[in-house]
Each structure stands twice: as structure tokens, then as C-alpha cells.
Coordinates of N, CA, C and O in Angstrom, one line a residue:
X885 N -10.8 -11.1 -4.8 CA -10.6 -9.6 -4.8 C -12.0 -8.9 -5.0 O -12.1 -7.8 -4.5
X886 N -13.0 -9.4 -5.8 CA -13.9 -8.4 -6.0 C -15.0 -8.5 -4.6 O -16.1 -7.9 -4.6
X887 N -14.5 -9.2 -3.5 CA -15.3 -9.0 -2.1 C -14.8 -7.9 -1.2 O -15.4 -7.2 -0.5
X888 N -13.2 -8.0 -1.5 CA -12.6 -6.9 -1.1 C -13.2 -5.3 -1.7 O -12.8 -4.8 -2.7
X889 N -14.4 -4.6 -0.8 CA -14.5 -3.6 -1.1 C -14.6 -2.5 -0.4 O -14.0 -2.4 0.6
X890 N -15.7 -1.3 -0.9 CA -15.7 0.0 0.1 C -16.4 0.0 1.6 O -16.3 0.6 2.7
X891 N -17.1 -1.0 1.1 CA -17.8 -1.5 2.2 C -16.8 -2.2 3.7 O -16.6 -1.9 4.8
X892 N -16.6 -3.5 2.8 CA -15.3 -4.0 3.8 C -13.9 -2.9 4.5 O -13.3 -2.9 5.6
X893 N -13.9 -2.3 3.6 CA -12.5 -1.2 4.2 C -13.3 -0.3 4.7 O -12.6 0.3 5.6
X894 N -14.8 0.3 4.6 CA -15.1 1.3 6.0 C -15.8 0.2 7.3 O -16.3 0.6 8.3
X895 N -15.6 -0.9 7.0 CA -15.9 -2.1 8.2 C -14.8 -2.1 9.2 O -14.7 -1.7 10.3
X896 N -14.1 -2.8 8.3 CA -12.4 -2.5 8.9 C -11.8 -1.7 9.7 O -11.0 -1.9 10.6
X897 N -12.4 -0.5 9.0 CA -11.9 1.3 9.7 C -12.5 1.0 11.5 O -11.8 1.1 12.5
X898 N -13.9 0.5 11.4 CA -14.7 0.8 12.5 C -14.4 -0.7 13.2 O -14.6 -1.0 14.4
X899 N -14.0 -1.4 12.5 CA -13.5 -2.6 13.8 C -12.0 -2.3 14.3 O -11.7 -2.7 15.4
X900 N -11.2 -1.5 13.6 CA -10.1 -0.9 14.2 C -10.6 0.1 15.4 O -10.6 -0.1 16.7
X901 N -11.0 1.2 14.8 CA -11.5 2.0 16.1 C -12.0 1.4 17.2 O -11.7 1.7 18.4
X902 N -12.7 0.6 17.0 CA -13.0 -0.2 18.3 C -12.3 -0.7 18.7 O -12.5 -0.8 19.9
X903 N -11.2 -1.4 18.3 CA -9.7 -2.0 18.8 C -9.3 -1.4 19.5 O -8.9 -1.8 20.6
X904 N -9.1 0.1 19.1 CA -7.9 1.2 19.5 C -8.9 1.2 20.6 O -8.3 0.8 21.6
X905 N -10.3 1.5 21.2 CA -10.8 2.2 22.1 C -10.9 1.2 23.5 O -11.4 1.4 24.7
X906 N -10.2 -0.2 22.7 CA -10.4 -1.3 24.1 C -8.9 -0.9 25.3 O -8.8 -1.2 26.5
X907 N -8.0 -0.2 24.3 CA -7.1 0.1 25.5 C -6.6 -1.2 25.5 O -6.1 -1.4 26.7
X908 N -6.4 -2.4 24.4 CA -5.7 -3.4 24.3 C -4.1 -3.3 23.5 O -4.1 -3.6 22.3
X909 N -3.3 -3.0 24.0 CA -2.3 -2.3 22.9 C -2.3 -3.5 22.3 O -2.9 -3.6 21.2
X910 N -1.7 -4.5 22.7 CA -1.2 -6.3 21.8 C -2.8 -6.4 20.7 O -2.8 -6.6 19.5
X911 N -3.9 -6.1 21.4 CA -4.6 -6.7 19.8 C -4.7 -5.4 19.1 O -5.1 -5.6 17.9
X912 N -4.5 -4.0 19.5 CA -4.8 -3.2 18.4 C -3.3 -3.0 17.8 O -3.4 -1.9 17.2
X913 N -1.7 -3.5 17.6 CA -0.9 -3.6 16.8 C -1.3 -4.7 16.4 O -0.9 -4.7 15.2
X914 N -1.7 -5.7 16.4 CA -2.0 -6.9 15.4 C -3.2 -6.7 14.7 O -3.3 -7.3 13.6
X915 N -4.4 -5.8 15.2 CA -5.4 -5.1 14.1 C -4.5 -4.3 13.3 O -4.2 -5.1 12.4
X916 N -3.9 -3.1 13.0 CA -3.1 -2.5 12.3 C -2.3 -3.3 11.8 O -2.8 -3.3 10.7
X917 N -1.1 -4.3 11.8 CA -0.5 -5.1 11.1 C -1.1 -6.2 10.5 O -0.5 -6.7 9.5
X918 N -2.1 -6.8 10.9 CA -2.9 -7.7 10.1 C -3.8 -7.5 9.1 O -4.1 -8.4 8.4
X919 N -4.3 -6.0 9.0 CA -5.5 -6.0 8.4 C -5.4 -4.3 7.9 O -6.0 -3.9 6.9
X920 N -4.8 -3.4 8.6 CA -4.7 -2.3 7.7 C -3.9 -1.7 6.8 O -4.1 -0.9 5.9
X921 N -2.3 -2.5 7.6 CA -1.1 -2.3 6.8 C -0.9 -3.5 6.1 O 0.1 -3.5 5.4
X922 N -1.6 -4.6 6.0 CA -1.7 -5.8 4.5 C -1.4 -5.0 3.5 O -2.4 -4.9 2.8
X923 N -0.6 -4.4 3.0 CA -0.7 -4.5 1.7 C -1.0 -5.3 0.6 O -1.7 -4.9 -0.3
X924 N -0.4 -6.8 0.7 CA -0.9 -7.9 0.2 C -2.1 -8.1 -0.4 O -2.4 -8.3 -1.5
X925 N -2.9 -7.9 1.0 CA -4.4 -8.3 0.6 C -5.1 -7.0 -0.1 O -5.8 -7.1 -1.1
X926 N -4.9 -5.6 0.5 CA -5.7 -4.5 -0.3 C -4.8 -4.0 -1.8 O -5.1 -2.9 -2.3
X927 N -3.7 -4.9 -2.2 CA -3.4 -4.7 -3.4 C -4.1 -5.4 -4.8 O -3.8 -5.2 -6.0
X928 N -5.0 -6.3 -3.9 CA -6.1 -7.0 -5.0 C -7.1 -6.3 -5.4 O -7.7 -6.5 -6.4
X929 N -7.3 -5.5 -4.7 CA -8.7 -4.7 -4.7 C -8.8 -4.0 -6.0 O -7.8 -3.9 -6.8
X930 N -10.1 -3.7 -6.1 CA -9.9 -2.4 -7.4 C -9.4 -1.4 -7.2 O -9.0 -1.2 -6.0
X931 N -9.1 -0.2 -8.2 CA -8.5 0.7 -7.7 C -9.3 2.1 -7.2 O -8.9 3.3 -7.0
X932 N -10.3 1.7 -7.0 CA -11.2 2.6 -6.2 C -11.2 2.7 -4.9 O -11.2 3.8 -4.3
X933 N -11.2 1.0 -4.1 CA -10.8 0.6 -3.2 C -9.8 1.0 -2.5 O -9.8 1.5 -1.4
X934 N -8.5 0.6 -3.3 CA -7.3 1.1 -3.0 C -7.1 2.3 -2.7 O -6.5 2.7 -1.7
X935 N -7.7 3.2 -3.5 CA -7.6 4.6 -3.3 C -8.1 5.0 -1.5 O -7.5 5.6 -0.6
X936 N -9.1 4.6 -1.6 CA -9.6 4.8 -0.7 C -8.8 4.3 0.5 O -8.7 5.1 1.5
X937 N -7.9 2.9 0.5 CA -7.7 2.1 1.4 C -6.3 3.4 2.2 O -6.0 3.7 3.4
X938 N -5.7 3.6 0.7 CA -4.7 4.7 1.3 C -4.6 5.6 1.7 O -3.6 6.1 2.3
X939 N -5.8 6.2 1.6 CA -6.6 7.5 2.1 C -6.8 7.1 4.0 O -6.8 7.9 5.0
X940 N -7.1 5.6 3.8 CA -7.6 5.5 5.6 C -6.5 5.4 6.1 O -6.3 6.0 7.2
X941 N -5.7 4.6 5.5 CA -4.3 4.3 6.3 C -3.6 6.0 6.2 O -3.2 6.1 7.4
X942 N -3.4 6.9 5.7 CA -2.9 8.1 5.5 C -3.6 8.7 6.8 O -2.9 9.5 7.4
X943 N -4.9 8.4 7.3 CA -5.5 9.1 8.1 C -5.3 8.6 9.8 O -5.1 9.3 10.9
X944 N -5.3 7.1 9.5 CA -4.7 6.5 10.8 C -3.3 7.0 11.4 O -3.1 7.3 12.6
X945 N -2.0 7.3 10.0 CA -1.0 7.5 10.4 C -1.0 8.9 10.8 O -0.5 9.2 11.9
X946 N -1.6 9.8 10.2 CA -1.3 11.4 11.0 C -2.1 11.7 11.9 O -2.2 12.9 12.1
X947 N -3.3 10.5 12.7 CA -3.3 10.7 13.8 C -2.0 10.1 14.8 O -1.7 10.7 15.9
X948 N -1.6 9.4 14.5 CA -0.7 9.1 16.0 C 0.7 8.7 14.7 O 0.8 7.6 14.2
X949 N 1.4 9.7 14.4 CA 2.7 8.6 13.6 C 3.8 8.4 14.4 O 4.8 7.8 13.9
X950 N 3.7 8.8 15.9 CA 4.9 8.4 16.2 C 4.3 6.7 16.5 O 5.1 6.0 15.8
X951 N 3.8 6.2 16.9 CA 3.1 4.8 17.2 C 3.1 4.2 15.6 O 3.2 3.0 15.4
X952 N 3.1 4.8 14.9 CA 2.8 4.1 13.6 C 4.8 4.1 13.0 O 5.3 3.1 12.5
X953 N 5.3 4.9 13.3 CA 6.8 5.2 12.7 C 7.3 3.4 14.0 O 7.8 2.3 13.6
X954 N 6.8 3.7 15.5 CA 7.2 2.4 16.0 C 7.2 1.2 15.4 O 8.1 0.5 15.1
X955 N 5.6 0.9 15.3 CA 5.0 -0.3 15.1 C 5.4 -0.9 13.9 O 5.5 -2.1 14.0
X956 N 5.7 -0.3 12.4 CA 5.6 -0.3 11.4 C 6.7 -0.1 10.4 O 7.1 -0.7 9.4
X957 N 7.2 1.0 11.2 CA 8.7 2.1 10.5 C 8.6 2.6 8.7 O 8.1 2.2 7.6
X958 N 9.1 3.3 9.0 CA 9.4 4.1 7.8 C 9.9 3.3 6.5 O 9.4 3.2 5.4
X959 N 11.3 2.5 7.1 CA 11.9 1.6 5.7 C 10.6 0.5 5.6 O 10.6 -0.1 4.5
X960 N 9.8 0.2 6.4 CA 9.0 -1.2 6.3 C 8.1 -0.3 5.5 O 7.8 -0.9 4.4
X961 N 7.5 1.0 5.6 CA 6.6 1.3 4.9 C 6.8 1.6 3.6 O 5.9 1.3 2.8
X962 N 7.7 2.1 3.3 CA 8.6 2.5 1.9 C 8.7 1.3 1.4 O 8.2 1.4 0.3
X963 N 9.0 0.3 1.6 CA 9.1 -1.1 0.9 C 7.7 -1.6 0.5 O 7.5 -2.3 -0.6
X964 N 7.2 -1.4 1.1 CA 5.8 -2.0 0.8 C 5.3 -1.4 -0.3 O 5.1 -2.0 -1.3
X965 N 5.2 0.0 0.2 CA 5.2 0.9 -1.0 C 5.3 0.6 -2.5 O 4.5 0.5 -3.5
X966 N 6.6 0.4 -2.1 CA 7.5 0.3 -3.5 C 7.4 -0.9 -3.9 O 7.4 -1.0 -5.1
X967 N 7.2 -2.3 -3.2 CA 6.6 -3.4 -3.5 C 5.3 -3.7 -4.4 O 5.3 -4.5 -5.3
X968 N 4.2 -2.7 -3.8 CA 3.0 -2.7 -4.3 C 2.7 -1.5 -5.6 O 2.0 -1.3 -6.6
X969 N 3.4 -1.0 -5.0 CA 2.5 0.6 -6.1 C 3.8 0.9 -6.6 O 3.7 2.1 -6.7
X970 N 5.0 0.6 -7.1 CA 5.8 1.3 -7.7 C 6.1 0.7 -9.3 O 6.0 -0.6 -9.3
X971 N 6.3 1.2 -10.1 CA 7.0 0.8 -11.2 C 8.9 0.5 -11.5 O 9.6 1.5 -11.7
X972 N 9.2 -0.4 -11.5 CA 10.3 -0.5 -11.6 C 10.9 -0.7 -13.1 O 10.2 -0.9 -14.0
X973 N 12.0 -0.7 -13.2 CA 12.3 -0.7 -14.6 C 13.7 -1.6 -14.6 O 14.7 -1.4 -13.9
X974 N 13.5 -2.6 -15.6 CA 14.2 -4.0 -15.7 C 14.8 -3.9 -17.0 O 14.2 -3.3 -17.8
X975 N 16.0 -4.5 -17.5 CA 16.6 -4.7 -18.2 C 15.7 -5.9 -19.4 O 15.4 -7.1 -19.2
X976 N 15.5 -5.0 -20.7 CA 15.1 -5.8 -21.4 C 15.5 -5.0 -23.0 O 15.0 -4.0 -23.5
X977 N 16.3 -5.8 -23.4 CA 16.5 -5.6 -24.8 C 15.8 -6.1 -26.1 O 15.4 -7.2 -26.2
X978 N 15.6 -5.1 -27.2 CA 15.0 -5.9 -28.3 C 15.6 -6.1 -29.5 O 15.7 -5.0 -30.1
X979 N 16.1 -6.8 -30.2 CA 17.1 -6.5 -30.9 C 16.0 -7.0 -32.0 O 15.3 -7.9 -32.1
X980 N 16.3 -5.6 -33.2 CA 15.5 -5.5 -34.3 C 15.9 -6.2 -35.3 O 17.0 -6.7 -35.1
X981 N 15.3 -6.4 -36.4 CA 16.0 -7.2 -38.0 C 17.3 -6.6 -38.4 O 18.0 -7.3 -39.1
X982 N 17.6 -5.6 -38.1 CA 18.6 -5.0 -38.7 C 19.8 -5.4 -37.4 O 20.9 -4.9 -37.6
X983 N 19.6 -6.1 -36.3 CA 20.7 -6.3 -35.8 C 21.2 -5.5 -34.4 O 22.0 -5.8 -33.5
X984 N 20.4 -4.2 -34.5 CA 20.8 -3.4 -33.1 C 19.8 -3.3 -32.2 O 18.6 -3.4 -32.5
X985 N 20.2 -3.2 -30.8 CA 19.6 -3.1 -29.9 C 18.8 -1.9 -29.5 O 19.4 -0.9 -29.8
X986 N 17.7 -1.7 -29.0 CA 16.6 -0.9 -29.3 C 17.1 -0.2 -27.0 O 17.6 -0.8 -26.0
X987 N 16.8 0.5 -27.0 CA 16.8 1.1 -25.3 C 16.1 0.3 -24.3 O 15.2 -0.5 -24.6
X988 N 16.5 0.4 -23.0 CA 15.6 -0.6 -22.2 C 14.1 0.3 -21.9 O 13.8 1.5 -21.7
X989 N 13.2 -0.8 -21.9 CA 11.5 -0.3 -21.9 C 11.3 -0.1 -20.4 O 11.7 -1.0 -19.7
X990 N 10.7 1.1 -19.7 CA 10.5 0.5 -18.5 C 8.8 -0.3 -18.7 O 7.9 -0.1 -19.5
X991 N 9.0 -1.5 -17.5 CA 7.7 -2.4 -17.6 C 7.8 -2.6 -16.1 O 8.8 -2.5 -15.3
X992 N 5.9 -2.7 -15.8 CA 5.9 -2.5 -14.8 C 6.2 -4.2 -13.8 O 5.9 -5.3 -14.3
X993 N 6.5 -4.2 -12.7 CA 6.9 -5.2 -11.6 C 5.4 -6.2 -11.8 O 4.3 -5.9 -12.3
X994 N 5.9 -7.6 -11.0 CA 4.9 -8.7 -11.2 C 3.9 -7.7 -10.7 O 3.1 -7.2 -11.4
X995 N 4.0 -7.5 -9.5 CA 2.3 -7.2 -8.5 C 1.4 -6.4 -9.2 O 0.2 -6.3 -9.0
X996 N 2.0 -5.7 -10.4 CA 1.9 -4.1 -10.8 C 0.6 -4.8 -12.4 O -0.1 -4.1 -13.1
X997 N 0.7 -6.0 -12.6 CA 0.2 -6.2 -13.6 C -1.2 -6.2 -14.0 O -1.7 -6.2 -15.1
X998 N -1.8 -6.3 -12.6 CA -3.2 -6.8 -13.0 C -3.9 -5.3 -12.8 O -5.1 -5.2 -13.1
X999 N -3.2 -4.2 -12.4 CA -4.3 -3.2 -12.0 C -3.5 -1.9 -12.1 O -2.3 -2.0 -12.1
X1000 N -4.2 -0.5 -12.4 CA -3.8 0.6 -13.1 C -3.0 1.2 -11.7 O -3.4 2.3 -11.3
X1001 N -2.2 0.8 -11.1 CA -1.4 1.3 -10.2 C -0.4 2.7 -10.1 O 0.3 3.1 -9.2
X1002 N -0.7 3.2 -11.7 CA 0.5 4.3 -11.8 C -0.3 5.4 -11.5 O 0.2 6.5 -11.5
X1003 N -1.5 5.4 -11.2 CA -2.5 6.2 -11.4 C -2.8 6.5 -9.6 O -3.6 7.4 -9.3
X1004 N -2.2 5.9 -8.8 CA -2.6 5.3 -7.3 C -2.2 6.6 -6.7 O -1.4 7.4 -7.2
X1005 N -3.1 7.0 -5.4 CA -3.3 8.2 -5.1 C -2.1 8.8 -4.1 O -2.0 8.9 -2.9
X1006 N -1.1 9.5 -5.6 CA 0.2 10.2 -5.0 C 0.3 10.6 -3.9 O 1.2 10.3 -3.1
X1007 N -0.8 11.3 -3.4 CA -1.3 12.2 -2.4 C -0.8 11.9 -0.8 O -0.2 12.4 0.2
X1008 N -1.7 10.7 -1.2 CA -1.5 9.5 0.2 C -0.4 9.1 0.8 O -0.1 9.2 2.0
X1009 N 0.4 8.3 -0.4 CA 1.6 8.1 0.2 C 2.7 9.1 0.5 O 3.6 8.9 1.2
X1010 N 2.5 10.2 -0.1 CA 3.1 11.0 0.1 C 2.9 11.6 1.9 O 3.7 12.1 2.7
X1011 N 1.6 11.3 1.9 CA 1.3 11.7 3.3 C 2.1 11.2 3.9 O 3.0 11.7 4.6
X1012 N 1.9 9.9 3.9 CA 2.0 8.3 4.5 C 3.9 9.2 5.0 O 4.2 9.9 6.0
X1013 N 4.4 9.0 4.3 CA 5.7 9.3 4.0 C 6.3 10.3 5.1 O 7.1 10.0 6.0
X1014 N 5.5 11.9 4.6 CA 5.9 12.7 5.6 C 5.4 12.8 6.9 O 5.8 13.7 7.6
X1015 N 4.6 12.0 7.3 CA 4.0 11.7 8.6 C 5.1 10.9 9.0 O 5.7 11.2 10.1
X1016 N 5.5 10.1 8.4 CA 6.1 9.1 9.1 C 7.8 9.6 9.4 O 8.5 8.9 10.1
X1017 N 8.1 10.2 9.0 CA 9.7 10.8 8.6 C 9.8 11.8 9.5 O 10.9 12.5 9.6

């Protein structure tokens, strides 16, 4: 994760654009699905990175979202979403000395652990969202 950075993601940006400009449609959806829509992989990153990473992908999608709503879709991107950047809230009880059960805590999802994700830039996905809808 810490090679994953600003550098790599404005590399990225410019070996996509060059993808998109070869007029190859087959390798520039597998450039976009391999390497800009990973969530996977840019959810390691720091969260500077990330920020940023959402900001490019926000910028890819409201240039062309009907190609991006195809390639990608809406429920696939919402999941991911919500996969990566969301907080979920799980059933967890504490029962105190005195015997009663205390409210459920929300805590955040495995992915959500290693990095300040609540903080992740609303903005973006929000774009992400209504571009795509």
C-alpha cells in the first residue's frame, strides 16, 4: 500500500487516456475495470490517495456516464461503494455487571479498519452516484 500513491494514480489517469485515445474499446474497458474501478486495490492506499483516486474516477464518469452506467452499472458501483467506504452497523451486545444489555454500537465493516474512511470524500461519490443514475 504505501507504493500505491499520487504519483501512481496520476500515471494511471495518463495511461488510461492513452487507452481511451487508441480507439481500442476491448482494452480500454479492461483499463477502466482493472485498474480504475479496483476498488480493492485503491482501498489500501492512504487517504489522500483515495481522495484523490475518487475525485479521478468522479471525473472519468461525468465525462461519458452513459459508457460508464454500461460498463460498470449503477448497482455494481453502489456495492463497491458500500463495500469499501461505508460503515455498517452489526449487532453487538454488552452486557454490564449489573446484568442488562447496553444498545447496539455501530462498528465499522472488516475493509473499514485499517483507514479513516468516514472522512472519504462525500462529494465524489456523490457525484459518482448522480452521474451515474
Amino acid at each position: 500500500p504505501k507504493d500505491i500513491d499520487i504519483a501512481l494514480l496520476k500515471s494511471m489517469d495518463e495511461f488510461i487516456c492513452s487507452v481511451c485515445s487508441l480507439g481500442n474499446q476491448h482494452l480500454q474497458d479492461l483499463a477502466y475495470l482493472h485498474l480504475l474501478l479496483n476498488f480493492r486495490l485503491w482501498s489500501n492506499a492512504a487517504f489522500s490517495v483515495q481522495k484523490q483516486f475518487l475525485a479521478c474516477v468522479a471525473k472519468h464518469v461525468k465525462q461519458n456516464p452513459v459508457y460508464f452506467r454500461s460498463l460498470f452499472g449503477v448497482q455494481k458501483l453502489l456495492d463497491a461503494l458500500r463495500r469499501f467506504y461505508w460503515y455498517k452497523q452489526q449487532d453487538q451486545t454488552v452486557v454490564s455487571n449489573i446484568g442488562s444489555v447496553s444498545p447496539t454500537k455501530l462498528h465499522k465493516s472488516a475493509e473499514l479498519n485499517k483507514k479513516p474512511t468516514n472522512r472519504m470524500n462525500t462529494e465524489c461519490i456523490a457525484t459518482l452516484r448522480s452521474a451515474l443514475i
